Coordinates of C-alpha atoms and ligand atoms in Angstrom, one line a residue:
X1 CA -12.2 -0.9 -27.9
X2 CA -12.8 2.5 -26.2
X3 CA -12.4 2.4 -22.5
X4 CA -15.0 3.7 -20.0
X5 CA -13.6 6.8 -18.4
X6 CA -14.1 6.6 -14.7
X7 CA -15.5 9.8 -13.2
X8 CA -13.6 10.0 -9.9
X9 CA -14.9 13.5 -9.2
X10 CA -18.5 12.3 -9.3
X11 CA -17.7 9.1 -7.3
X12 CA -15.8 11.2 -4.7
X13 CA -18.9 13.5 -4.4
X14 CA -21.0 10.5 -3.7
X15 CA -18.6 9.3 -1.0
X16 CA -18.6 12.7 0.6
X17 CA -22.4 12.8 0.5
X18 CA -22.5 9.4 2.3
X19 CA -20.1 10.7 4.9
X20 CA -22.1 13.9 5.4
X21 CA -25.3 11.9 5.9
X22 CA -23.6 9.6 8.5
X23 CA -22.1 12.6 10.3
X24 CA -25.5 14.1 10.6
X25 CA -26.9 10.9 12.0
X26 CA -24.1 10.5 14.5
X27 CA -24.8 14.0 15.8
X28 CA -28.6 13.5 15.9
X29 CA -28.5 10.0 17.5
X30 CA -25.4 10.2 19.8
X31 CA -24.5 13.9 20.0
X32 CA -21.0 13.2 18.6
X33 CA -19.2 15.3 16.0
X34 CA -16.2 13.8 14.3
X35 CA -13.1 16.0 14.4
X36 CA -10.0 16.0 12.1
X37 CA -6.8 17.8 12.9
X38 CA -4.3 18.6 10.2
X39 CA -0.7 19.6 11.1
X40 CA 1.3 21.5 8.6
X41 CA 5.0 22.3 9.2
X42 CA 6.5 24.9 6.9
X43 CA 5.2 26.7 3.8
X44 CA 5.3 24.2 1.0
X45 CA 2.8 25.8 -1.5
X46 CA 1.4 22.4 -2.7
X47 CA 0.9 21.2 0.9
X48 CA -0.8 24.5 1.8
X49 CA -3.3 24.0 -1.0
X50 CA -4.0 20.4 0.1
X51 CA -4.5 21.4 3.7
X52 CA -6.9 24.3 2.8
X53 CA -8.9 21.9 0.7
X54 CA -9.0 19.2 3.4
X55 CA -10.2 21.8 6.0
X56 CA -12.9 23.1 3.7
X57 CA -14.2 19.6 2.8
X58 CA -14.1 18.5 6.4
X59 CA -16.3 21.4 7.5
X60 CA -18.7 20.9 4.5
X61 CA -19.2 17.3 5.7
X62 CA -20.3 18.6 9.1
X63 CA -17.2 17.7 11.0
X64 CA -14.9 19.7 13.2
X65 CA -11.7 20.9 11.4
X66 CA -8.6 22.0 13.3
X67 CA -5.4 23.2 11.6
X68 CA -2.1 23.5 13.3
X69 CA 0.3 25.6 11.1
X70 CA 3.9 25.4 12.5
X71 CA 6.9 27.3 11.2
X72 CA 9.5 25.4 9.0
X73 CA 12.0 25.5 11.9
X74 CA 9.8 23.8 14.4
X75 CA 11.7 21.4 16.6
X76 CA 10.9 17.7 16.7
X77 CA 10.1 18.0 20.4
X78 CA 7.5 20.8 19.7
X79 CA 5.9 18.8 16.9
X80 CA 5.7 15.7 19.0
X81 CA 4.0 17.8 21.8
X82 CA 1.4 19.0 19.3
X83 CA 0.8 15.3 18.3
X84 CA 0.6 14.3 22.0
X85 CA -1.9 17.0 22.7
X86 CA -4.1 15.9 19.8
X87 CA -3.8 12.3 20.9
X88 CA -5.2 13.3 24.2
X89 CA -8.0 15.6 22.8
X90 CA -11.3 13.6 22.9
X91 CA -12.9 16.0 20.3
X92 CA -10.3 14.9 17.7
X93 CA -10.8 11.5 16.1
X94 CA -8.4 11.9 13.2
X95 CA -4.8 13.3 13.0
X96 CA -3.0 13.9 9.8
X97 CA 0.6 15.3 9.7
X98 CA 1.0 16.6 6.2
X99 CA 4.1 15.1 4.4
X100 CA 6.7 15.8 3.4
X101 CA 8.1 17.3 6.6
X102 CA 11.2 19.5 6.6
X103 CA 14.3 17.4 6.5
X104 CA 15.4 18.0 10.1
X105 CA 12.3 16.2 11.3
X106 CA 12.1 12.4 11.4
X107 CA 8.9 11.5 9.5
X108 CA 8.8 7.9 10.8
X109 CA 9.2 9.0 14.4
X110 CA 6.4 11.7 14.1
X111 CA 4.0 9.4 12.3
X112 CA 4.5 6.6 14.8
X113 CA 3.8 9.1 17.6
X114 CA 0.2 9.4 16.4
X115 CA -2.4 7.3 18.3
X116 CA -2.9 4.5 15.7
X117 CA -6.7 4.8 16.3
X118 CA -6.5 8.4 15.1
X119 CA -4.0 7.7 12.3
X120 CA -6.4 8.6 9.4
X121 CA -3.6 8.4 6.9
X122 CA -3.0 4.8 7.9
X123 CA 0.8 5.2 7.9
X124 CA 1.5 4.2 11.6
X125 CA 3.4 0.9 11.7
X126 CA 0.5 -0.6 13.7
X127 CA -2.0 0.1 10.9
X128 CA 0.5 -1.2 8.3
X129 CA 0.8 -4.4 10.3
X130 CA -3.0 -4.7 10.8
X131 CA -3.6 -4.2 7.1
X132 CA -0.9 -6.8 6.2
X133 CA -2.5 -9.4 8.5
X134 CA -6.0 -8.7 7.3
X135 CA -7.2 -7.1 10.5
X136 CA -9.4 -4.0 11.0
X137 CA -7.1 -1.0 10.4
X138 CA -7.0 2.6 9.2
X139 CA -6.3 2.3 5.5
X140 CA -4.2 4.8 3.5
X141 CA -6.5 7.2 1.7
X142 CA -5.3 7.0 -1.9
X143 CA -5.2 3.2 -2.1
X144 CA -8.6 3.0 -0.4
X145 CA -9.9 5.4 -3.1
X146 CA -8.5 3.2 -5.8
X147 CA -10.1 0.1 -4.3
X148 CA -13.5 1.8 -4.1
X149 CA -13.3 2.8 -7.8
X150 CA -12.2 -0.8 -8.8
X151 CA -15.0 -2.4 -6.7
X152 CA -17.6 0.0 -8.1
X153 CA -16.7 -0.7 -11.7
X154 CA -15.7 -4.4 -11.6
X155 CA -17.8 -5.8 -8.7
X156 CA -15.9 -8.7 -7.2
X157 CA -12.1 -8.5 -7.8
X158 CA -11.6 -12.2 -6.7
X159 CA -9.2 -14.1 -8.9
X160 CA -8.1 -11.2 -11.0
X161 CA -4.5 -10.6 -12.0
X162 CA -3.4 -7.2 -10.6
X163 CA -0.2 -5.4 -11.2
X164 CA 0.7 -2.4 -9.0
X165 CA 3.5 -0.4 -10.5
X166 CA 5.4 1.4 -7.6
X167 CA 6.3 0.1 -4.2
X168 CA 6.0 3.2 -2.0
X169 CA 4.8 2.9 1.6
X170 CA 2.0 5.4 0.9
X171 CA 0.5 4.0 -2.3
X172 CA 2.1 0.9 -3.9
X173 CA 2.5 -1.4 -0.9
X174 CA -0.9 -0.7 0.8
X175 CA -2.6 -0.9 -2.6
X176 CA -1.1 -4.4 -3.1
X177 CA -2.3 -5.4 0.4
X178 CA -5.8 -4.2 -0.4
X179 CA -5.9 -6.1 -3.7
X180 CA -4.6 -9.2 -2.0
X181 CA -7.4 -8.8 0.7
X182 CA -9.9 -8.8 -2.2
X183 CA -8.4 -12.1 -3.4
X184 CA -6.5 -10.8 -6.5
X185 CA -3.2 -12.4 -7.6
X186 CA -0.9 -9.5 -7.0
X187 CA 2.4 -8.5 -8.6
X188 CA 4.3 -5.4 -7.3
X189 CA 6.4 -4.0 -10.1
X190 CA 9.0 -1.3 -9.4
X191 CA 12.1 0.4 -10.9
X192 CA 14.1 -2.8 -11.0
X193 CA 11.4 -5.0 -12.5
X194 CA 12.6 -6.9 -15.6
X195 CA 10.4 -6.8 -18.7
X196 CA 7.8 -4.4 -17.2
X197 CA 5.7 -4.3 -20.3
X198 CA 5.3 -8.1 -20.3
X199 CA 4.4 -8.1 -16.5
X200 CA 1.8 -5.3 -17.1
X201 CA 0.3 -7.2 -20.1
X202 CA -0.8 -10.0 -17.9
X203 CA -2.9 -7.8 -15.7
X204 CA -6.7 -7.5 -15.5
X205 CA -6.1 -4.6 -13.1
X206 CA -3.2 -2.1 -13.5
X207 CA -2.5 0.5 -10.8
X208 CA 0.2 2.9 -11.8
X209 CA 1.8 4.8 -8.9
X210 CA 5.2 5.8 -10.2
X211 CA 5.5 9.6 -10.7
X212 CA 6.7 9.4 -14.3
X213 CA 4.6 11.3 -16.9
X214 CA 2.7 9.0 -19.3
X215 CA 5.1 6.1 -18.9
X216 CA 2.5 3.3 -19.4
X217 CA 1.5 3.2 -23.1
X218 CA -1.6 1.4 -24.6
X219 CA 0.5 -1.5 -26.0
X220 CA 1.4 -2.6 -22.4
X221 CA -2.3 -3.1 -21.6
X222 CA -4.3 -6.3 -21.9
X223 CA -7.5 -5.6 -23.9
X224 CA -10.3 -4.9 -21.5
X225 CA -8.2 -4.4 -18.4
X226 CA -9.0 -1.7 -15.8
X227 CA -6.3 0.9 -15.5
X228 CA -6.1 3.1 -12.4
X229 CA -3.7 6.1 -12.8
X230 CA -2.5 7.4 -9.4
X231 CA 0.3 9.6 -10.9
X232 CA 0.2 13.3 -10.7
X233 CA 2.8 14.9 -12.9
X234 CA 3.1 18.5 -14.1
X235 CA 4.5 18.8 -17.7
X236 CA 5.3 21.7 -20.0
X237 CA 2.4 22.7 -22.3
X238 CA 3.8 25.6 -24.3
X239 CA 3.6 29.2 -23.3
X240 CA 0.7 31.5 -22.3
X241 CA -0.2 34.7 -24.2
X242 CA 1.9 36.7 -21.8
X243 CA 5.0 34.5 -22.6
X244 CA 5.0 32.7 -19.2
X245 CA 5.3 28.9 -19.3
X246 CA 2.1 26.9 -19.4
X247 CA 1.9 23.5 -17.7
X248 CA -0.7 20.7 -17.5
X249 CA -1.3 17.7 -15.2
X250 CA -0.8 14.2 -16.6
X251 CA -0.8 10.8 -15.0
X252 CA 1.7 7.9 -15.2
X253 CA -0.5 6.5 -18.0
X254 CA -0.6 7.6 -21.6
X255 CA -4.3 8.2 -21.5
X256 CA -5.1 8.4 -25.2
X257 CA -3.4 5.2 -26.2
X258 CA -4.5 3.3 -23.1
X259 CA -8.1 4.4 -23.6
X260 CA -8.1 2.6 -27.0
X261 CA -7.2 -0.8 -25.4
X262 CA -8.4 -0.8 -21.8
X263 CA -11.9 -1.6 -20.6
X264 CA -11.8 1.3 -18.1
X265 CA -9.3 4.0 -17.2
X266 CA -9.2 6.7 -14.6
X267 CA -8.2 10.2 -16.0
X268 CA -5.8 12.7 -14.5
X269 CA -7.1 15.0 -13.3
X270 CA -10.5 13.9 -12.2
X271 CA -9.8 10.2 -11.4
X272 CA -8.0 9.1 -8.2
X273 CA -7.1 12.6 -7.0
X274 CA -10.6 13.6 -5.7
X275 CA -11.0 10.2 -4.0
X276 CA -8.0 10.9 -1.7
X277 CA -9.7 13.6 0.4
X278 CA -13.1 11.9 0.2
X279 CA -11.4 8.8 1.8
X280 CA -9.7 11.0 4.4
X281 CA -13.2 12.2 5.5
X282 CA -14.4 8.5 5.4
X283 CA -11.5 7.5 7.6
X284 CA -12.2 10.3 10.1
X285 CA -15.8 9.1 10.4
X286 CA -14.6 5.5 10.7
X287 CA -12.2 6.5 13.5
X288 CA -14.9 8.4 15.3
X289 CA -17.3 5.5 15.2
X290 CA -14.8 3.1 16.4
X291 CA -13.7 5.5 19.2
X292 CA -17.3 5.5 20.4
X293 CA -17.8 1.8 20.2
X294 CA -20.1 2.1 17.1
X295 CA -19.8 0.1 13.8
X296 CA -18.1 2.1 11.0
X297 CA -20.5 2.6 8.1
X298 CA -20.3 -0.1 5.4
X299 CA -18.8 0.8 2.0
X300 CA -16.6 3.5 3.4
X301 CA -13.8 1.2 4.7
X302 CA -11.8 -1.6 3.1
Ligands
NAD1 P1 7.4 7.3 -4.8 O1 8.4 8.2 -5.5 O2 7.5 7.2 -3.3 O3 7.4 5.9 -5.4 C1 7.5 5.7 -6.8 C2 7.7 4.2 -7.1 O4 7.8 4.0 -8.5 C3 8.9 3.6 -6.5 O5 8.5 2.4 -5.7 C4 9.8 3.1 -7.6 O6 10.3 1.8 -7.5 C5 8.8 3.1 -8.8 N1 9.4 3.4 -10.1 C6 10.2 4.4 -10.3 N2 10.6 4.4 -11.6 C7 10.1 3.3 -12.1 C8 10.1 2.7 -13.4 N3 10.8 3.2 -14.4 N4 9.4 1.6 -13.6 C9 8.7 1.0 -12.6 N5 8.6 1.5 -11.4 C10 9.3 2.7 -11.2 O7 6.0 7.9 -5.3 P2 4.5 7.8 -4.6 O8 4.5 8.6 -3.4 O9 4.1 6.4 -4.5 O10 3.6 8.5 -5.7 C11 3.6 8.0 -7.0 C12 2.8 9.0 -7.9 O11 1.5 9.1 -7.3 C13 3.3 10.4 -7.9 O12 3.1 10.9 -9.2 C14 2.5 11.1 -6.8 O13 2.3 12.5 -7.1 C15 1.1 10.4 -7.0 N6 0.3 10.4 -5.9 C16 -1.0 10.8 -6.1 C17 -1.9 10.8 -5.0 C18 -3.3 11.2 -5.3 O14 -4.0 11.6 -4.4 N7 -3.8 11.0 -6.5 C19 -1.5 10.4 -3.7 C20 -0.2 10.0 -3.6 C21 0.7 10.0 -4.6

C-alpha cells in the first residue's frame, strides 16, 4: 500500500481563505474587525519567527494584529498588567502569550490571567475543563488542526481506535479529548507505556506528538491507518558547500516506511505545521463572533 500524503499546506490555505471570507462579512454586516494580540517575552529566535508569521497571516486575513514585545527580564507584574490591559480592550478578541516564557515567569499564572473568552490558544484551565466536559470552549490550535485533517480525510471518526502518543497539555491531552468528542476509542500512550509498538498497531488513527525524530516506524502501523505527525525535529543532514552544518526537519514518524503501510500520512514539513496558525486565525474569528453574540462559523471549530 502507498499512503495518501495529506497536503496540510493546501488545507491550511483553504481554512485561511474561509476565515478571510467570514472576516470580510463580519466587517460588512456588523462593522466588526476581529483583533489578535500576541505577547512575546524575550528574544528566542524560533518564537520571533512564529510571532512574525502569526502577525503577517492575521493581517492577510483582514484582522487587526497587535504585537507586544517585552524584554527577557520583564517582571511578572508587568506582564500580568499587559494581559489585563488586553483583557479590557474591546478591539482585541484573541490573546496569545508565546510560550515558552523565560524561567522567572510562572506560565500557568500568566495563561490563567487571560480572559478565557480571549484565550485563543485554549490553554486556560476554564477552556481545558470545558473541552473535557464536552462544552463549547476555545480549542488548542495544533490538536484542532489535526482534527480538521482527520475529519477531512476520513469523514466520521466514530468508533475508530485512536492512539495519541504524547500526553502534553498543549497537544497530547487536548488531542485525546477531541478524538473522544468525535466518539473514537482513545488510548493515550507516553514515555512509560509498555509495549508501545503493540498499542500503536491496534490504531486506525495514530497521532504522534513526542518530539523524537522518526521514532514511529512503518511496522508499528496497522495497514490502512491514518497517521498524523505533529513532531517537529531538526536533525543533522551533512554539511553545506561552505563547510557549515546542514540540518533538515523531520517528524516523529519515519515517513518512508510508514507511507508504505498507512492509508494516509501527514508529512513534515507541510502537514500539521501550517494548520496551527490557520487554526489560530479560526479561533480568533470564533472568539470575536462569540464576544458579539454571533454564531461562530461552522467547520472552523471543534
Ligand atoms: P512535550 O515534550 O511536552 O511532550 C512529549 C510527550 O511525549 C510527553 O508526554 C512524553 O510522555 C512523550 N514521550 C516522550 N518520550 C516518549 C517515548 N519514548 N515513547 C512514548 N512517548 C514518549 O512535547 P509537545 O509540546 O507535546 O510537542 C511534541 C512534538 O510536537 C514536538 O516535536 C513539538 O515540536 C511538536 N509540536 C508541533 C506543533 C505544530 O505546530 N506542528 C505544535 C506543538 C508541538
